[in-house]
């Protein structure tokens, strides 16, 4: 179209509702929508209290950011908040299609870049090639290490997890439509059920995504009904986030092992799942299949993207033997946006198709 249009900075909208300004990124194909401005203050003395406050009082922000018509059922978000921890550069609340998570590895990898590039910590000297970013997640403090050049991010990011541990191994669960299934439950900042897809009659590398989602959702529902999830430090962390179906190749190999994560309300992770990789490495270490500092590659069956990880040291979480896990991946910027609300829009708070 010839000529320049006199376009206002924002279209007409409700002046009493600030626009939500965001930066969009993705890590291994999994999206992340980071709020720059427009979210009301999230109140609470601790990060977990802020998570509860947002769920109770500001859930319309999550819905407007992530659901249609501004997002989609698999969109993921992050709201940055002040942390009560003196060593944290930022605090973050993770948003998904059904609520709020306790940890998100793909988001941490992206937020490491974002924090450095948007000045949330002092710029490192020009000769520094990796900057540390301390990110307070609901599960605890996570250290991200961002490759940089000239004070800006320039490559992959790695993070060191909170203590990751196995809650239950070789658990027999009755899954409707599939019978008795052997399930492992492990924690990597969030709890996941792990199942070899072959037990469900599926090949995680070639099956239709819909079939994998249905099977994983059945496992999640069965585990929730038959097993109590507990966390030694906080009831806020005691929930099953989802199920990760694997190719069953848990013994160490130089070739990547493939998995897919289905979490929240049948949301499909496009990446190998950072917190899921953390939990899966803790599970492999627990079973003697992986040693300390032995790297393993994890491939997403959805996109083919790869994260690498390793158990870097032993730790404790309550009475559980645990490990600190390092996970590495690459995040990319995809754009910016301003989202507005018209007061007479009946769908202004979003909707989710099922």
C-alpha positions as semicolon CSV with decimal commas, in nm:
position;residue;x (nm);y (nm);z (nm)
1;X;0,000;0,000;0,000
2;X;0,149;0,334;-0,108
3;X;0,193;0,621;0,134
4;X;0,215;0,630;0,510
5;X;-0,084;0,571;0,734
6;X;-0,135;0,793;1,035
7;X;-0,166;0,504;1,279
8;X;-0,205;0,589;1,650
9;X;0,037;0,420;1,888
10;X;-0,251;0,217;2,031
11;X;-0,599;0,159;1,890
12;X;-0,904;0,272;2,089
13;X;-0,930;0,091;2,422
14;X;-1,057;0,118;2,777
15;X;-0,848;0,401;2,929
16;X;-0,891;0,257;3,279
17;X;-0,718;-0,069;3,175
18;X;-0,347;-0,024;3,097
19;X;-0,213;-0,197;2,788
20;X;-0,012;-0,509;2,856
21;X;0,329;-0,463;2,693
22;X;0,520;-0,783;2,629
23;X;0,832;-0,932;2,478
24;X;0,787;-1,270;2,312
25;X;1,058;-1,535;2,303
26;X;1,085;-1,907;2,246
27;X;1,319;-2,177;2,370
28;X;1,336;-2,484;2,151
29;X;0,999;-2,386;2,005
30;X;0,821;-2,339;2,337
31;X;0,686;-1,982;2,361
32;X;0,734;-1,736;2,644
33;X;0,542;-1,409;2,675
34;X;0,719;-1,177;2,923
35;X;0,522;-0,886;3,068
36;X;0,709;-0,555;3,048
37;X;0,432;-0,326;3,173
38;X;0,060;-0,311;3,242
39;X;0,023;-0,578;3,512
40;X;-0,103;-0,441;3,845
41;X;0,129;-0,482;4,142
42;X;0,138;-0,839;4,270
43;X;0,120;-0,823;4,649
44;X;0,265;-1,060;4,907
45;X;0,565;-1,089;5,142
46;X;0,711;-1,393;4,962
47;X;0,715;-1,519;4,606
48;X;0,480;-1,806;4,690
49;X;0,245;-1,557;4,854
50;X;0,259;-1,345;4,538
51;X;0,174;-1,657;4,336
52;X;-0,134;-1,712;4,553
53;X;-0,230;-1,344;4,527
54;X;-0,209;-1,344;4,148
55;X;-0,418;-1,659;4,125
56;X;-0,686;-1,511;4,351
57;X;-0,692;-1,147;4,239
58;X;-0,520;-1,103;3,902
59;X;-0,606;-1,413;3,704
60;X;-0,767;-1,197;3,436
61;X;-0,413;-1,086;3,343
62;X;-0,310;-1,447;3,278
63;X;-0,624;-1,511;3,075
64;X;-0,581;-1,197;2,864
65;X;-0,215;-1,273;2,795
66;X;-0,231;-1,642;2,715
67;X;-0,575;-1,745;2,595
68;X;-0,747;-1,666;2,268
69;X;-0,792;-1,423;2,099
70;X;-0,451;-1,281;2,204
71;X;-0,280;-1,617;2,258
72;X;-0,359;-1,986;2,222
73;X;-0,404;-2,289;2,443
74;X;-0,029;-2,368;2,442
75;X;0,099;-2,014;2,514
76;X;0,319;-1,965;2,820
77;X;0,386;-1,648;3,017
78;X;0,603;-1,482;3,280
79;X;0,525;-1,194;3,515
80;X;0,831;-1,038;3,677
81;X;0,801;-0,943;4,043
82;X;1,021;-0,829;4,328
83;X;1,190;-1,107;4,521
84;X;1,241;-1,117;4,895
85;X;1,577;-1,290;4,844
86;X;1,873;-1,051;4,859
87;X;2,075;-1,248;4,601
88;X;1,800;-1,256;4,336
89;X;1,818;-1,026;4,034
90;X;1,448;-1,087;3,966
91;X;1,150;-1,290;4,079
92;X;0,913;-1,454;3,834
93;X;0,566;-1,607;3,827
94;X;0,505;-1,867;3,556
95;X;0,170;-1,868;3,375
96;X;0,010;-2,147;3,171
97;X;-0,332;-2,228;3,028
98;X;-0,473;-2,353;3,359
99;X;-0,289;-2,146;3,620
100;X;0,056;-2,105;3,770
101;X;0,359;-2,333;3,780
102;X;0,636;-2,361;4,036
103;X;0,920;-2,394;3,784
104;X;0,977;-2,361;3,412
105;X;1,315;-2,443;3,263
106;X;1,253;-2,314;2,912
107;X;1,140;-1,984;3,066
108;X;1,452;-1,962;3,284
109;X;1,672;-2,010;2,976
110;X;1,486;-1,728;2,799
111;X;1,472;-1,502;3,106
112;X;1,848;-1,529;3,148
113;X;1,893;-1,360;2,810
114;X;1,610;-1,115;2,874
115;X;1,740;-1,006;3,215
116;X;2,085;-0,932;3,076
117;X;1,963;-0,755;2,761
118;X;1,698;-0,546;2,939
119;X;1,926;-0,427;3,219
120;X;1,779;-0,619;3,514
121;X;2,133;-0,664;3,645
122;X;2,451;-0,460;3,611
123;X;2,610;-0,502;3,269
124;X;2,912;-0,734;3,288
125;X;3,253;-0,605;3,176
126;X;3,311;-0,624;2,802
127;X;3,562;-0,908;2,838
128;X;3,325;-1,133;3,038
129;X;3,194;-1,422;2,828
130;X;2,928;-1,554;3,066
131;X;2,705;-1,362;3,307
132;X;2,527;-1,511;3,607
133;X;2,159;-1,422;3,655
134;X;1,991;-1,527;3,981
135;X;1,623;-1,594;3,912
136;X;1,387;-1,650;4,205
137;X;1,129;-1,904;4,089
138;X;0,841;-2,026;4,308
139;X;1,040;-2,346;4,370
140;X;1,348;-2,153;4,484
141;X;1,654;-1,964;4,358
142;X;1,783;-2,081;4,019
143;X;2,114;-1,960;3,876
144;X;2,124;-1,901;3,499
145;X;2,452;-1,854;3,315
146;X;2,421;-1,651;2,997
147;X;2,676;-1,648;2,717
148;X;2,751;-1,285;2,638
149;X;2,970;-1,052;2,438
150;X;3,007;-0,681;2,497
151;X;2,757;-0,698;2,782
152;X;2,481;-0,851;2,565
153;X;2,358;-1,209;2,538
154;X;2,489;-1,393;2,236
155;X;2,428;-1,765;2,262
156;X;2,314;-2,054;2,474
157;X;2,210;-2,034;2,837
158;X;2,249;-2,293;3,111
159;X;2,094;-2,308;3,455
160;X;2,154;-2,490;3,783
161;X;1,834;-2,629;3,930
162;X;1,696;-2,646;4,280
163;X;1,757;-2,989;4,439
164;X;1,587;-3,249;4,219
165;X;1,475;-3,585;4,356
166;X;1,266;-3,895;4,300
167;X;0,939;-3,912;4,494
168;X;0,841;-4,263;4,381
169;X;0,989;-4,513;4,139
170;X;0,834;-4,817;3,969
171;X;0,490;-4,721;4,096
172;X;0,209;-4,941;3,961
173;X;-0,083;-4,724;3,847
174;X;-0,411;-4,839;3,698
175;X;-0,466;-4,619;3,390
176;X;-0,816;-4,651;3,237
177;X;-0,793;-4,786;2,886
178;X;-0,434;-4,904;2,937
179;X;-0,439;-5,125;3,247
180;X;-0,149;-5,142;3,492
181;X;0,131;-4,902;3,399
182;X;0,470;-4,857;3,570
183;X;0,521;-4,491;3,656
184;X;0,808;-4,292;3,808
185;X;0,745;-3,958;3,981
186;X;1,030;-3,711;4,006
187;X;1,076;-3,346;4,097
188;X;1,275;-3,086;3,904
189;X;1,114;-2,775;4,050
190;X;0,777;-2,930;3,959
191;X;0,657;-3,290;3,984
192;X;0,617;-3,506;3,674
193;X;0,503;-3,859;3,609
194;X;0,737;-4,044;3,372
195;X;0,616;-4,330;3,153
196;X;0,773;-4,512;2,862
197;X;0,529;-4,452;2,576
198;X;0,566;-4,815;2,469
199;X;0,369;-4,919;2,779
200;X;0,075;-4,729;2,630
201;X;0,116;-4,880;2,285
202;X;0,271;-4,564;2,139
203;X;0,599;-4,460;1,980
204;X;0,683;-4,116;2,119
205;X;0,884;-4,037;1,805
206;X;0,613;-4,112;1,547
207;X;0,271;-4,120;1,715
208;X;0,018;-3,847;1,647
209;X;0,036;-3,565;1,901
210;X;-0,334;-3,607;1,983
211;X;-0,277;-3,972;2,078
212;X;0,020;-3,879;2,295
213;X;-0,181;-3,604;2,466
214;X;-0,472;-3,838;2,538
215;X;-0,244;-4,105;2,682
216;X;-0,040;-3,863;2,893
217;X;-0,355;-3,698;3,026
218;X;-0,494;-4,037;3,126
219;X;-0,174;-4,109;3,320
220;X;-0,185;-3,770;3,493
221;X;-0,546;-3,819;3,600
222;X;-0,476;-4,173;3,725
223;X;-0,171;-4,069;3,928
224;X;-0,360;-3,779;4,086
225;X;-0,640;-4,016;4,185
226;X;-0,420;-4,297;4,319
227;X;-0,109;-4,131;4,464
228;X;-0,060;-3,838;4,700
229;X;0,202;-3,586;4,593
230;X;0,395;-3,435;4,884
231;X;0,688;-3,195;4,900
232;X;0,915;-3,184;5,208
233;X;0,935;-2,805;5,221
234;X;0,609;-2,651;5,101
235;X;0,250;-2,754;5,031
236;X;0,247;-2,494;4,751
237;X;0,487;-2,720;4,559
238;X;0,297;-3,045;4,622
239;X;0,112;-3,098;4,295
240;X;0,157;-3,310;3,983
241;X;0,228;-3,073;3,694
242;X;0,197;-3,326;3,413
243;X;0,319;-3,644;3,248
244;X;0,628;-3,691;3,032
245;X;0,616;-3,978;2,784
246;X;0,961;-4,108;2,689
247;X;1,117;-4,341;2,436
248;X;1,226;-4,560;2,729
249;X;1,596;-4,504;2,658
250;X;1,698;-4,409;3,010
251;X;2,037;-4,584;3,014
252;X;2,322;-4,355;2,914
253;X;2,383;-4,312;2,544
254;X;2,556;-4,047;2,336
255;X;2,246;-4,025;2,117
256;X;1,959;-3,805;2,241
257;X;1,669;-3,964;2,421
258;X;1,327;-3,836;2,309
259;X;1,030;-3,728;2,520
260;X;0,717;-3,513;2,514
261;X;0,562;-3,330;2,807
262;X;0,187;-3,276;2,849
263;X;0,111;-3,045;3,141
264;X;-0,158;-2,821;3,290
265;X;-0,480;-2,850;3,081
266;X;-0,342;-3,075;2,806
267;X;-0,080;-2,815;2,717
268;X;0,199;-2,955;2,498
269;X;0,557;-2,841;2,551
270;X;0,735;-2,783;2,220
271;X;1,076;-2,800;2,388
272;X;1,232;-3,099;2,568
273;X;1,102;-2,934;2,893
274;X;1,370;-2,782;3,116
275;X;1,222;-2,878;3,452
276;X;1,126;-3,216;3,304
277;X;1,484;-3,275;3,190
278;X;1,592;-3,179;3,543
279;X;1,356;-3,435;3,696
280;X;1,442;-3,701;3,440
281;X;1,815;-3,665;3,508
282;X;1,744;-3,695;3,882
283;X;1,551;-4,014;3,804
284;X;1,829;-4,158;3,588
285;X;2,087;-4,074;3,855
286;X;1,865;-4,231;4,124
287;X;1,847;-4,554;3,922
288;X;2,223;-4,565;3,863
289;X;2,187;-4,504;3,489
290;X;2,374;-4,173;3,486
291;X;2,678;-4,053;3,679
292;X;2,773;-3,711;3,807
293;X;2,884;-3,471;3,530
294;X;2,785;-3,723;3,264
295;X;2,607;-3,518;2,996
296;X;2,291;-3,638;2,828
297;X;2,095;-3,493;2,536
298;X;1,714;-3,475;2,541
299;X;1,510;-3,428;2,225
300;X;1,156;-3,297;2,189
301;X;0,934;-3,523;1,983
302;X;0,725;-3,215;1,898
303;X;0,993;-3,001;1,730
304;X;1,319;-3,198;1,737
305;X;1,482;-2,930;1,954
306;X;1,746;-3,049;2,201
307;X;1,847;-2,960;2,557
308;X;2,154;-3,104;2,724
309;X;2,184;-3,175;3,093
310;X;2,383;-3,342;3,366
311;X;2,375;-3,398;3,740
312;X;2,650;-3,171;3,870
313;X;2,645;-3,242;4,244
314;X;2,455;-3,427;4,513
315;X;2,221;-3,242;4,747
316;X;1,930;-3,294;4,985
317;X;1,567;-3,185;4,983
318;X;1,422;-3,263;5,323
319;X;1,505;-3,631;5,378
320;X;1,529;-3,702;5,005
321;X;1,863;-3,759;4,837
322;X;1,876;-3,510;4,553
323;X;2,099;-3,367;4,281
324;X;2,162;-3,024;4,138
325;X;2,110;-3,049;3,763
326;X;2,255;-2,830;3,489
327;X;2,037;-2,782;3,180
328;X;2,145;-2,599;2,865
329;X;1,946;-2,467;2,571
330;X;1,904;-2,179;2,329
331;X;1,635;-1,910;2,351
332;X;1,543;-1,660;2,080
333;X;1,348;-1,336;2,062
334;X;1,042;-1,334;1,836
335;X;0,881;-0,993;1,885
336;X;0,700;-0,740;2,100
337;X;0,334;-0,649;2,138
338;X;0,087;-0,430;2,323
339;X;-0,241;-0,595;2,421
340;X;-0,544;-0,382;2,497
341;X;-0,899;-0,426;2,623
342;X;-1,220;-0,269;2,497
343;X;-1,467;-0,258;2,781
344;X;-1,764;-0,379;2,574
345;X;-1,576;-0,684;2,439
346;X;-1,756;-0,993;2,576
347;X;-1,442;-1,202;2,519
348;X;-1,197;-0,952;2,668
349;X;-1,075;-1,197;2,935
350;X;-1,001;-1,472;2,685
351;X;-1,135;-1,819;2,614
352;X;-0,995;-2,168;2,570
353;X;-1,120;-2,411;2,306
354;X;-1,131;-2,779;2,397
